[in-house]
Coordinates of C-alpha atoms and ligand atoms in Angstrom, one line a residue:
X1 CA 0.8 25.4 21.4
X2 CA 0.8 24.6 17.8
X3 CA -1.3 21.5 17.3
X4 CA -2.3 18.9 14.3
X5 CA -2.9 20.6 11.0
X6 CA -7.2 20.4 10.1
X7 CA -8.2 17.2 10.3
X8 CA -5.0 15.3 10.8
X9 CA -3.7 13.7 13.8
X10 CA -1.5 11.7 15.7
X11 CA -1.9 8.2 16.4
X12 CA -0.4 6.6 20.2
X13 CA 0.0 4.0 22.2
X14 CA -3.1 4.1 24.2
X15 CA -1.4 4.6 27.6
X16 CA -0.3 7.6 26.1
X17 CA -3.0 9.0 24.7
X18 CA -5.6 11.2 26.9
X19 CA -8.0 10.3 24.6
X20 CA -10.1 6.6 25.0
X21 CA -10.9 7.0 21.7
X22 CA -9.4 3.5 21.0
X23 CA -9.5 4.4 17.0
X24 CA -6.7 6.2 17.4
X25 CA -4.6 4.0 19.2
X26 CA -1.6 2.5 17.0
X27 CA -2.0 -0.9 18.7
X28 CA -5.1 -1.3 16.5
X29 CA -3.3 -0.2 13.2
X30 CA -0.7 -2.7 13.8
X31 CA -3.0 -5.3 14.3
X32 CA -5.2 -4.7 10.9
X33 CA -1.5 -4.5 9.3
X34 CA -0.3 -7.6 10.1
X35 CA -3.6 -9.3 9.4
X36 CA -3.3 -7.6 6.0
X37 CA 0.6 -8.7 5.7
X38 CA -0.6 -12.2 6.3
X39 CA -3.1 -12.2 3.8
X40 CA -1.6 -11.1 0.8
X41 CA 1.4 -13.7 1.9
X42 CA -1.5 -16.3 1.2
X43 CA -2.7 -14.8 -2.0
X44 CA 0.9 -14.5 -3.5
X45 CA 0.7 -10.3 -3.3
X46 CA 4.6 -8.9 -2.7
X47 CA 5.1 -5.5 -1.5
X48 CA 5.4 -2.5 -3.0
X49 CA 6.4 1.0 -1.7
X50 CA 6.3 4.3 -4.4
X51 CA 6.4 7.7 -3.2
X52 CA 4.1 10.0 -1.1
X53 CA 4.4 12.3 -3.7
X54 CA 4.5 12.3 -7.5
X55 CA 4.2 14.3 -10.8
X56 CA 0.5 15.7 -10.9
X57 CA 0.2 15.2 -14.1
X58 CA 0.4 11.3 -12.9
X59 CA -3.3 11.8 -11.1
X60 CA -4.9 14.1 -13.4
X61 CA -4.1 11.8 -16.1
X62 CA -4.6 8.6 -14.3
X63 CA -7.7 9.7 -11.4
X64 CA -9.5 11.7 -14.2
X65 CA -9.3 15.4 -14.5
X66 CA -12.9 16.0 -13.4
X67 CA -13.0 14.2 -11.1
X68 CA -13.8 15.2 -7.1
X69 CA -10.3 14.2 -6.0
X70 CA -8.4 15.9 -9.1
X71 CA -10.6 19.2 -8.6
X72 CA -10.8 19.6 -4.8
X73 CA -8.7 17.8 -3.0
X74 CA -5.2 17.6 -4.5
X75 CA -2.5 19.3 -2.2
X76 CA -0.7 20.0 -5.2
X77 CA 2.7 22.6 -5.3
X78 CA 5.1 23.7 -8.1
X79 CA 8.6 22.5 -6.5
X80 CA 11.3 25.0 -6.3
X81 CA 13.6 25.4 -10.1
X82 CA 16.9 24.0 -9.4
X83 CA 19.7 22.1 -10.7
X84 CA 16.8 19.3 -12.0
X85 CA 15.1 21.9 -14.3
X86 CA 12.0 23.9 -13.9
X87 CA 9.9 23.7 -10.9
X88 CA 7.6 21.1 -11.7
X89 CA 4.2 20.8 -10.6
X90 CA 3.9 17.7 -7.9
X91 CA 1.2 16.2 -5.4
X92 CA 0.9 14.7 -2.7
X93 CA -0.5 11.0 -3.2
X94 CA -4.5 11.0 -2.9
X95 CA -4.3 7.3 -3.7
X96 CA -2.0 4.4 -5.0
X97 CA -3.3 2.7 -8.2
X98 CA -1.9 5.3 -10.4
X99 CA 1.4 5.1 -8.7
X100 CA 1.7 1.5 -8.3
X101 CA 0.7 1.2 -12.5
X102 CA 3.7 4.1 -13.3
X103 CA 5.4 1.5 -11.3
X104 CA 4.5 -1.0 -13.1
X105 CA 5.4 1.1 -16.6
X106 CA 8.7 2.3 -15.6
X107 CA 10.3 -1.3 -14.5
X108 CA 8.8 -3.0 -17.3
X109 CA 7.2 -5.8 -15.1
X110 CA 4.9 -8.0 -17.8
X111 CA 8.4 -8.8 -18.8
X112 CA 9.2 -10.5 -15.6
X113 CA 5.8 -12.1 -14.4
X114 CA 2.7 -12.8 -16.2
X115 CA 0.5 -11.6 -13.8
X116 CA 1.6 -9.1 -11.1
X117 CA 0.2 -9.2 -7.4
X118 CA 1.5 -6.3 -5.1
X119 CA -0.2 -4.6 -2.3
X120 CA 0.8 -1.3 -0.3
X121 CA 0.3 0.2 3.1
X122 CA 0.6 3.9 3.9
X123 CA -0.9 7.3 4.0
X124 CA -3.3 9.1 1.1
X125 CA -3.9 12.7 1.2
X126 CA -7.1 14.9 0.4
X127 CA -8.3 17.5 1.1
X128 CA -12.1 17.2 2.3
X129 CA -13.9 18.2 4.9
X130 CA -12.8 16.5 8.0
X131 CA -15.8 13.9 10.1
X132 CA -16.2 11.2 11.7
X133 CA -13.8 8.7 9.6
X134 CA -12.6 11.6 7.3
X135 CA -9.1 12.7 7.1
X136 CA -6.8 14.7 5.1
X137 CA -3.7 12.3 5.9
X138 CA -5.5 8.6 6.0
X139 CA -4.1 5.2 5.5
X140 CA -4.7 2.8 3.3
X141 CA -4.0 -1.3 2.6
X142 CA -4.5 -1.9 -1.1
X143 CA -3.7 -3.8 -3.8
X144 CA -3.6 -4.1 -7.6
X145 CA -3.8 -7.0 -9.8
X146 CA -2.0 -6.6 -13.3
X147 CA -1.2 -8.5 -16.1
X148 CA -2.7 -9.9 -19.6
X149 CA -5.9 -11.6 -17.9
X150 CA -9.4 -9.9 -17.0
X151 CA -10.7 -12.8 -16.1
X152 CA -13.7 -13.0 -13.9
X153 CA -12.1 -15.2 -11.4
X154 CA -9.4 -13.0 -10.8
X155 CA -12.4 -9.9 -9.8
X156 CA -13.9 -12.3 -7.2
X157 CA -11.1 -13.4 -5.8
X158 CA -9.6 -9.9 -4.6
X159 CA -13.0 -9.3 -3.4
X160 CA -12.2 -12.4 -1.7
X161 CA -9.7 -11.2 0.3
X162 CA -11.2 -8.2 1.2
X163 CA -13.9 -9.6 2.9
X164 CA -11.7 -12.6 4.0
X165 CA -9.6 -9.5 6.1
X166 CA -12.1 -7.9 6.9
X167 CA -14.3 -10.3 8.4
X168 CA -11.4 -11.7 10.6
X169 CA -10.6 -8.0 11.9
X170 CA -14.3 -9.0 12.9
X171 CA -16.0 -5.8 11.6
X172 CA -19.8 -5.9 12.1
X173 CA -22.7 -5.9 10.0
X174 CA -20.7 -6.2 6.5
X175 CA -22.2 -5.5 3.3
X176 CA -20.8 -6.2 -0.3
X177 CA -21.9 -3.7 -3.2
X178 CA -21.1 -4.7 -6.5
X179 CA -21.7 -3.1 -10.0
X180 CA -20.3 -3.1 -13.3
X181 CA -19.5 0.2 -15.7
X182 CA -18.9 -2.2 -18.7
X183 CA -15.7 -1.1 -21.6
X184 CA -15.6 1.8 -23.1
X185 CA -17.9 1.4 -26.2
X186 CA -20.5 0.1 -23.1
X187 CA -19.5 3.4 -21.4
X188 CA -20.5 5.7 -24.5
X189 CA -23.8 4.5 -24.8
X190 CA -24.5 5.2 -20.8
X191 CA -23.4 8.5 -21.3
X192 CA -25.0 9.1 -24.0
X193 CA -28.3 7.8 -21.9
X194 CA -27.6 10.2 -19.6
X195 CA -27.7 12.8 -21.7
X196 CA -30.7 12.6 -22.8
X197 CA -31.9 11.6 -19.5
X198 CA -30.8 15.1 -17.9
X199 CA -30.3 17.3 -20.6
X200 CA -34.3 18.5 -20.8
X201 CA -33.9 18.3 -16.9
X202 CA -30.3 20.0 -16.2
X203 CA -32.0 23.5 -14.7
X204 CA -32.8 21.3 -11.9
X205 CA -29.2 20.1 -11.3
X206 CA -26.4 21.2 -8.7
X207 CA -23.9 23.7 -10.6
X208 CA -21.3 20.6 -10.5
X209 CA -23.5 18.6 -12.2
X210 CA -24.7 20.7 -14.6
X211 CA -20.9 21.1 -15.8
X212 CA -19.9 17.7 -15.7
X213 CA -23.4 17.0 -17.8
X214 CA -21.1 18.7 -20.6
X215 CA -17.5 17.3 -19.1
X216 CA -17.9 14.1 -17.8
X217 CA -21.6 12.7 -16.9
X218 CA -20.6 9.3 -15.5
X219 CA -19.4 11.5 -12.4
X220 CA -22.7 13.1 -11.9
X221 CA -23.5 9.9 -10.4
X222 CA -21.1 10.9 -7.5
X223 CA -22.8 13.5 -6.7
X224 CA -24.1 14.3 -3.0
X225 CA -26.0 17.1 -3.7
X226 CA -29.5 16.6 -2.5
X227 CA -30.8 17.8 -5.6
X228 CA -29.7 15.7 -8.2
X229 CA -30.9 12.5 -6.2
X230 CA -34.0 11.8 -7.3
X231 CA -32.6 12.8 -11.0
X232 CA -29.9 10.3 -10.1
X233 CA -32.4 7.7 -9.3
X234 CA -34.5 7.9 -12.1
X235 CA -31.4 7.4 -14.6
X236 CA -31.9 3.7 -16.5
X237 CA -29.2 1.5 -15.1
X238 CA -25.7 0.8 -16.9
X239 CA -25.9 -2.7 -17.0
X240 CA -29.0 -3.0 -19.2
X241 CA -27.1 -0.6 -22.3
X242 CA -24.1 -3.0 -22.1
X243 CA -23.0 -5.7 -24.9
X244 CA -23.0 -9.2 -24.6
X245 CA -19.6 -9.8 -23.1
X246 CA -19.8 -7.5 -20.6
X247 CA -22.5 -8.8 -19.1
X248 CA -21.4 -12.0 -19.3
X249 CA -18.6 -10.8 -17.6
X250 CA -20.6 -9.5 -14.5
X251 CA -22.9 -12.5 -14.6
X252 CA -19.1 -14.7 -14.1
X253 CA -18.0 -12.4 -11.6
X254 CA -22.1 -12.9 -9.6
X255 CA -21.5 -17.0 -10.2
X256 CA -17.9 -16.9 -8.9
X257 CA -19.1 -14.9 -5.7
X258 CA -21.8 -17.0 -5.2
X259 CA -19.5 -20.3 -5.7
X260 CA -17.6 -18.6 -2.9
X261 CA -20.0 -18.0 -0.4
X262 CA -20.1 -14.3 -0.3
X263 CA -23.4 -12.5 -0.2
X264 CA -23.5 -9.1 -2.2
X265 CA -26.1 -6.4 -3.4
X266 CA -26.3 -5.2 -6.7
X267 CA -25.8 -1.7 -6.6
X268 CA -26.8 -0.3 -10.1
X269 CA -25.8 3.2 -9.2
X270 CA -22.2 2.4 -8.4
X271 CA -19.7 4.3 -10.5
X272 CA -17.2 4.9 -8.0
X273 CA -15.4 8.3 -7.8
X274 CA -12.7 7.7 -10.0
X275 CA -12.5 7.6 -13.9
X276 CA -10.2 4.5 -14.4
X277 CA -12.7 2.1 -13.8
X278 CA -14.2 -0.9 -16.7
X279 CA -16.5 -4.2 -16.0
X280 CA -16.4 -4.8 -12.0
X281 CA -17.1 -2.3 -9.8
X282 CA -17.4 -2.7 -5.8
X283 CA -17.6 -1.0 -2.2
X284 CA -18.0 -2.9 1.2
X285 CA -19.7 -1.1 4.0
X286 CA -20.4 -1.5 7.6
X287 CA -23.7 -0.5 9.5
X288 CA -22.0 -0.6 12.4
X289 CA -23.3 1.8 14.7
X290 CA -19.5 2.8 15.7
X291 CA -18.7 4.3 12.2
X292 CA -21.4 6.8 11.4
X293 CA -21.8 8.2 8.0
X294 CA -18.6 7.7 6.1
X295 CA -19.0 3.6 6.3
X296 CA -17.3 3.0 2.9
X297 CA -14.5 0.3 4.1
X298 CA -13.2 -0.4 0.9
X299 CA -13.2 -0.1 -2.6
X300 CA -11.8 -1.2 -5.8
X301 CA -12.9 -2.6 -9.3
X302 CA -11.7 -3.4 -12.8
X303 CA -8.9 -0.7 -14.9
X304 CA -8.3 -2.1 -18.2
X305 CA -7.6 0.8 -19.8
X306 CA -5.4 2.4 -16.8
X307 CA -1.8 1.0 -18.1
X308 CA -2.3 2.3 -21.6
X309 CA -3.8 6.0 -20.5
X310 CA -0.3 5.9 -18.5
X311 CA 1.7 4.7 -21.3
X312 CA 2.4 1.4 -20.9
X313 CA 1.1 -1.6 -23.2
X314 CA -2.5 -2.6 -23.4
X315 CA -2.5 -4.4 -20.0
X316 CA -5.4 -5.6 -17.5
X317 CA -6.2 -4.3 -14.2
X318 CA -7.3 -4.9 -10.9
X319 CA -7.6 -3.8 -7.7
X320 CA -8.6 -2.5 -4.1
X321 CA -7.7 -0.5 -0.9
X322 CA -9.6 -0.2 2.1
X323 CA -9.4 2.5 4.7
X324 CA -7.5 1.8 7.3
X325 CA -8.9 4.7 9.6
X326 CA -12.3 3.3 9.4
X327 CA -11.8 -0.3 9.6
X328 CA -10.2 0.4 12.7
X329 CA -13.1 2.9 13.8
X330 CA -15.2 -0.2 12.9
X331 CA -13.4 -2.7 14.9
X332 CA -14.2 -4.3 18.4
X333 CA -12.2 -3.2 20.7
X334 CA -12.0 -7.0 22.2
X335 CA -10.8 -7.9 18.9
X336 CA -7.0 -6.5 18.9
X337 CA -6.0 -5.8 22.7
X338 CA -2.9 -4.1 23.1
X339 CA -0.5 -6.3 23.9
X340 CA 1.0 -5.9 27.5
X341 CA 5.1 -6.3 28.3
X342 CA 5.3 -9.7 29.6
X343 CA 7.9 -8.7 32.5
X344 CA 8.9 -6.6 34.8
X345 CA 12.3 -6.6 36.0
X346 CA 13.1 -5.1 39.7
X347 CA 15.8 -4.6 41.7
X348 CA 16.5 -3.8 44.6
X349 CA 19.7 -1.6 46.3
X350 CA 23.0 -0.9 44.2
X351 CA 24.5 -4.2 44.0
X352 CA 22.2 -5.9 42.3
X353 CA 21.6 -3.3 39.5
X354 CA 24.3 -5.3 37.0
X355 CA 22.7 -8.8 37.8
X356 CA 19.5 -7.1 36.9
X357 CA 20.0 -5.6 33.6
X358 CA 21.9 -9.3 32.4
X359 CA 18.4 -10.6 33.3
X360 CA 16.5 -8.3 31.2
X361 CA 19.0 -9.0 28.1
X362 CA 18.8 -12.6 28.7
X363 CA 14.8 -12.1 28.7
X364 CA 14.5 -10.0 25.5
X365 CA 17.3 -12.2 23.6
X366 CA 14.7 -15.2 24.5
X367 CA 11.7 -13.1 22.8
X368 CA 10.1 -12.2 25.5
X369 CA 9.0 -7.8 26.0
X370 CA 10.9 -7.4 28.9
X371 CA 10.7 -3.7 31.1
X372 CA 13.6 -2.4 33.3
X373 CA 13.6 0.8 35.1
X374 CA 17.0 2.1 36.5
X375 CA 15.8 4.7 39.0
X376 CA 16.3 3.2 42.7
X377 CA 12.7 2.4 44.0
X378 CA 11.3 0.5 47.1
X379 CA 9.6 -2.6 46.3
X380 CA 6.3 -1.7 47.5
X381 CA 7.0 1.8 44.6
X382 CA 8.2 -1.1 42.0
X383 CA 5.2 -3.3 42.2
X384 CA 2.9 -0.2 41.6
X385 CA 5.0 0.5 38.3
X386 CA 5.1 -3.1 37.1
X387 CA 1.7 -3.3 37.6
X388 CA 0.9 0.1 36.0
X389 CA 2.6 -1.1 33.0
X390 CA 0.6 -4.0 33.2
X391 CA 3.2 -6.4 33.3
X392 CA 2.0 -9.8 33.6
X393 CA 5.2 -11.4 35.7
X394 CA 8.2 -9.6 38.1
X395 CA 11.3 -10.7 38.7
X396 CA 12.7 -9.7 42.1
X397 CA 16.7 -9.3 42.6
X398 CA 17.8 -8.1 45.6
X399 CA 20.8 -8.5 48.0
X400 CA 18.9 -11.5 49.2
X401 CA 18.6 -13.2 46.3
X402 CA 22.1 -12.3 45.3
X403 CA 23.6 -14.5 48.4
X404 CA 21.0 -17.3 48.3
X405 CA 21.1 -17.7 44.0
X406 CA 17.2 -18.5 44.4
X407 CA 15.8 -15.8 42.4
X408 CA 12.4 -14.5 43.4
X409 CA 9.9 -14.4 40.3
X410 CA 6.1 -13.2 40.8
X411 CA 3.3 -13.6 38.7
X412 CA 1.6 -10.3 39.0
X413 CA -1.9 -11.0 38.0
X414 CA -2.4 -14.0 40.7
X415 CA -0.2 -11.9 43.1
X416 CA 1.8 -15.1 43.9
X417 CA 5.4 -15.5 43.9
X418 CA 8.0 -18.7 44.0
X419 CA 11.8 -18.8 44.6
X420 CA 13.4 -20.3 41.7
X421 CA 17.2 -21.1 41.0
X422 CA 18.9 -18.4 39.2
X423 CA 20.2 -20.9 36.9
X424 CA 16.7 -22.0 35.3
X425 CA 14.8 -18.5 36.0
X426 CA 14.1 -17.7 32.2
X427 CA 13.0 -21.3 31.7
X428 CA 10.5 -21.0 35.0
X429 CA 9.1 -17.7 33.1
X430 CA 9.0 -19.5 29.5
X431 CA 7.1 -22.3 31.2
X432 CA 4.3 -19.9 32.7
X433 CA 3.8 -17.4 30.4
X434 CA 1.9 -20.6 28.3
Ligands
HAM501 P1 -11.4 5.1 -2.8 O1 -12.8 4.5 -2.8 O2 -11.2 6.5 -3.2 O3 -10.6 4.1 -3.8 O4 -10.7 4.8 -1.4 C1 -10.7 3.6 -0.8 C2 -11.0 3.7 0.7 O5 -10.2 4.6 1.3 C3 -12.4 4.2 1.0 O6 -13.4 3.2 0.9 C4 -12.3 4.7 2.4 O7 -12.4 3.6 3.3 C5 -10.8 5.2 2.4 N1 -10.8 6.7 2.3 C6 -10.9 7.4 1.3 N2 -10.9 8.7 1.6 C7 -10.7 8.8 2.9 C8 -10.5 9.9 3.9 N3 -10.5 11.2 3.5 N4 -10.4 9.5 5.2 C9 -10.4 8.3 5.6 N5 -10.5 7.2 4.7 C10 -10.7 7.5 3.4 C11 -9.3 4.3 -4.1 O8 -8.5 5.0 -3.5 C12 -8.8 3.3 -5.2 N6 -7.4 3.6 -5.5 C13 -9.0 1.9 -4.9 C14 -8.6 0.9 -5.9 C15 -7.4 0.2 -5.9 N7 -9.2 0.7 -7.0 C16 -8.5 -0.1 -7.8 N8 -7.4 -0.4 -7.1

């Protein structure tokens, strides 16, 4: 049998899946999608859709080449040399802001909106070591805020919606961590406090973090090594090097969260694992028992600089994604039941097969998840089907029905059944199903 590749699977309708593992069931993926799709419609985000894969050079660029995701977990190829040129070197999408901003570069968009709201849903690839809520191929619904403003208002509303989504997916026990990294000048000055922090110190330092202590030592505060924790914990925090307007831009970003209700932590170790990020910085969690370890939900932050590093013209960033695979991991499983077909249609000997499939047409056409099954059955082998299905009503044609034009429709959770005129049958079922 050749199964999944490490760490990737396949997600099913639950009565198909021999797993009750319901965060795996697609039912559940729907459900946080449409939630999603009907929360960007409020905040005025449009779709966008860019490739699963793009130039590497797009992510090394854009992610930051030392970072974890750029050195480890790229599944990165050089394509095959054909009519197009050389082989060049592509990947396979480890996440969407650096896609959606070369997006943003290559049509030109500030020429065509002032500020530019679109969100994405689809699969990121990396290549970590598979647990609990960690995937090579995971999902993700994100979104990216860009235009000329960096205003503070702008930060604490897409933090807005994230909680906004998430709390009405109804995942338990959320909690908001917000930092800042400040601007670049802000940025030089932490480093540089690092430095000096961990230089006389670096012997006692994982070998990743001794290199990036020379490469890049904002990432040494990613670090999981055991090790470099308490080193990590005795580092001075950012905000307290930063200049007067970047502070004052966290403090705005603090007053409008506040203004809207939503508790946070300050979490003055928060860098997040990617280089892009300026000013806001944030990750929601869940200590919900059901997700274990990997309880990162979401995450996003401010990008000034992202547009220009790609290219494009000095242009202000920001954005989020949570992961999908986890929010559904996190999510009661009273909160998005799958939804069962609404009716079962049965019939009974030859002649009535024709009348039968009109009636399921007619049902579907009037919206409602109608289920027919050709194979000749007896009534009592139908029943066990429909109600294996779950179906919530039957309808009944036979030869009987046929002659007398009183159809025979049966709600199949009450077990009770009424004759009613073939004529007016659909309208009968519209007016039950409430
Ligand atoms: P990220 O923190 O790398 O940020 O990923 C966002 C979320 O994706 C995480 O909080 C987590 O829920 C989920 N995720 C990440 N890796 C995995 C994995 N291997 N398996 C399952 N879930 C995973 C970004 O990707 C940024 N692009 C977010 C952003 C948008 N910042 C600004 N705009």
């Amino acid at each position: 049998m050749i199964r999944t590749a490490s760490y990737t699977r396949d997600l099913l309708p639950a009565a198909l899946s021999n797993d009750r593992d319901a965060s795996a069931f697609i039912h559940r993926f729907q459900f946080v999608e449409d939630l999603a799709r009907e929360w960007f419609r409020r905040y005025g985000f449009q779709e966008i859709r860019t490739p699963i894969f793009e130039r590497t050079e797009l992510f090394t660029r854009g992610v930051g080449s030392e970072t974890d995701i750029v050195t480890k977990e790229m599944y990165t190829w050089r394509d095959r040399a054909g009519e197009d040129g050389e082989g060049e070197s592509l990947t396979l999408r480890p996440e969407s802001t650096a896609p959606v901003v070369r997006a943003y570069i290559q049509h030109q968009m500030w020429q065509r909106a002032e500020t530019v709201r679109l969100y994405y849903i689809g699969p990121q690839f990396r290549r970590e070591r598979g647990q609990r809520g960690r995937f090579r191929q995971f999902f993700q619904i994100g979104a990216e805020v860009l235009g000329a403003s960096d205003h503070p208002a702008l930060d604490a509303e897409g933090i807005e919606l994230v909680m906004g989504l998430l709390t009405e997916a109804g995942i338990p026990d959320l909690e908001l961590r917000l930092n800042t990294v400040g601007n670049a000048a802000g940025r030089v000055r932490f480093v540089a406090a690092i430095r000096e922090a961990l230089a006389p110190r670096a012997h006692e330092l994982s070998e990743d973090s001794r290199r990036r202590l020379e490469t890049n030592p904002l990432r040494i505060l990613d670090s999981k090594a055991e090790q470099d924790q308490p080193l990590i914990a005795a580092l001075p925090p950012i905000y307290d090097v930063l200049d007067e307007g970047c502070r004052a831009h966290f403090d705005a970003v603090r007053r409008y969260l506040d203004a809207a209700g939503i508790p946070y932590v300050v979490d003055a170790r928060l860098v997040r694992g990617l280089d892009y990020y300026t000013q806001t910085v944030f990750e929601v969690v869940s200590h919900a028992p059901a997700i274990g370890a990997q309880n990162a939900l979401a995450g996003g932050g401010r990008y000034d600089g992202l547009v220009e590093t790609l290219g494009g013209p000095p242009t202000k960033g920001f954005g989020f994604a949570l992961g999908l695979d986890r929010v559904v991991l996190a999510m009661p499983e009273h909160r998005a039941p799958e939804p069962p077909p609404e009716l079962f249609v049965i019939y009974l000997g030859a002649s009535a097969l024709e009348l039968a499939l009109h009636a399921v047409r007619q049902a579907r056409r009037a919206g409602i998840a109608a289920l027919f099954d050709p194979t000749p059955r007896s009534l009592k082998s139908a029943l066990r089907l429909a109600n294996k299905y779950g179906a919530r009503f039957a309808l009944l044609l036979g030869e009987a029905e046929l002659a007398s034009g009183q159809w025979v429709l049966r709600d199949l959770a009450r077990a009770e059944q009424t004759a009613v005129p073939s004529e007016t049958w659909l309208q009968h079922l519209l007016a039950r199903r409430g």
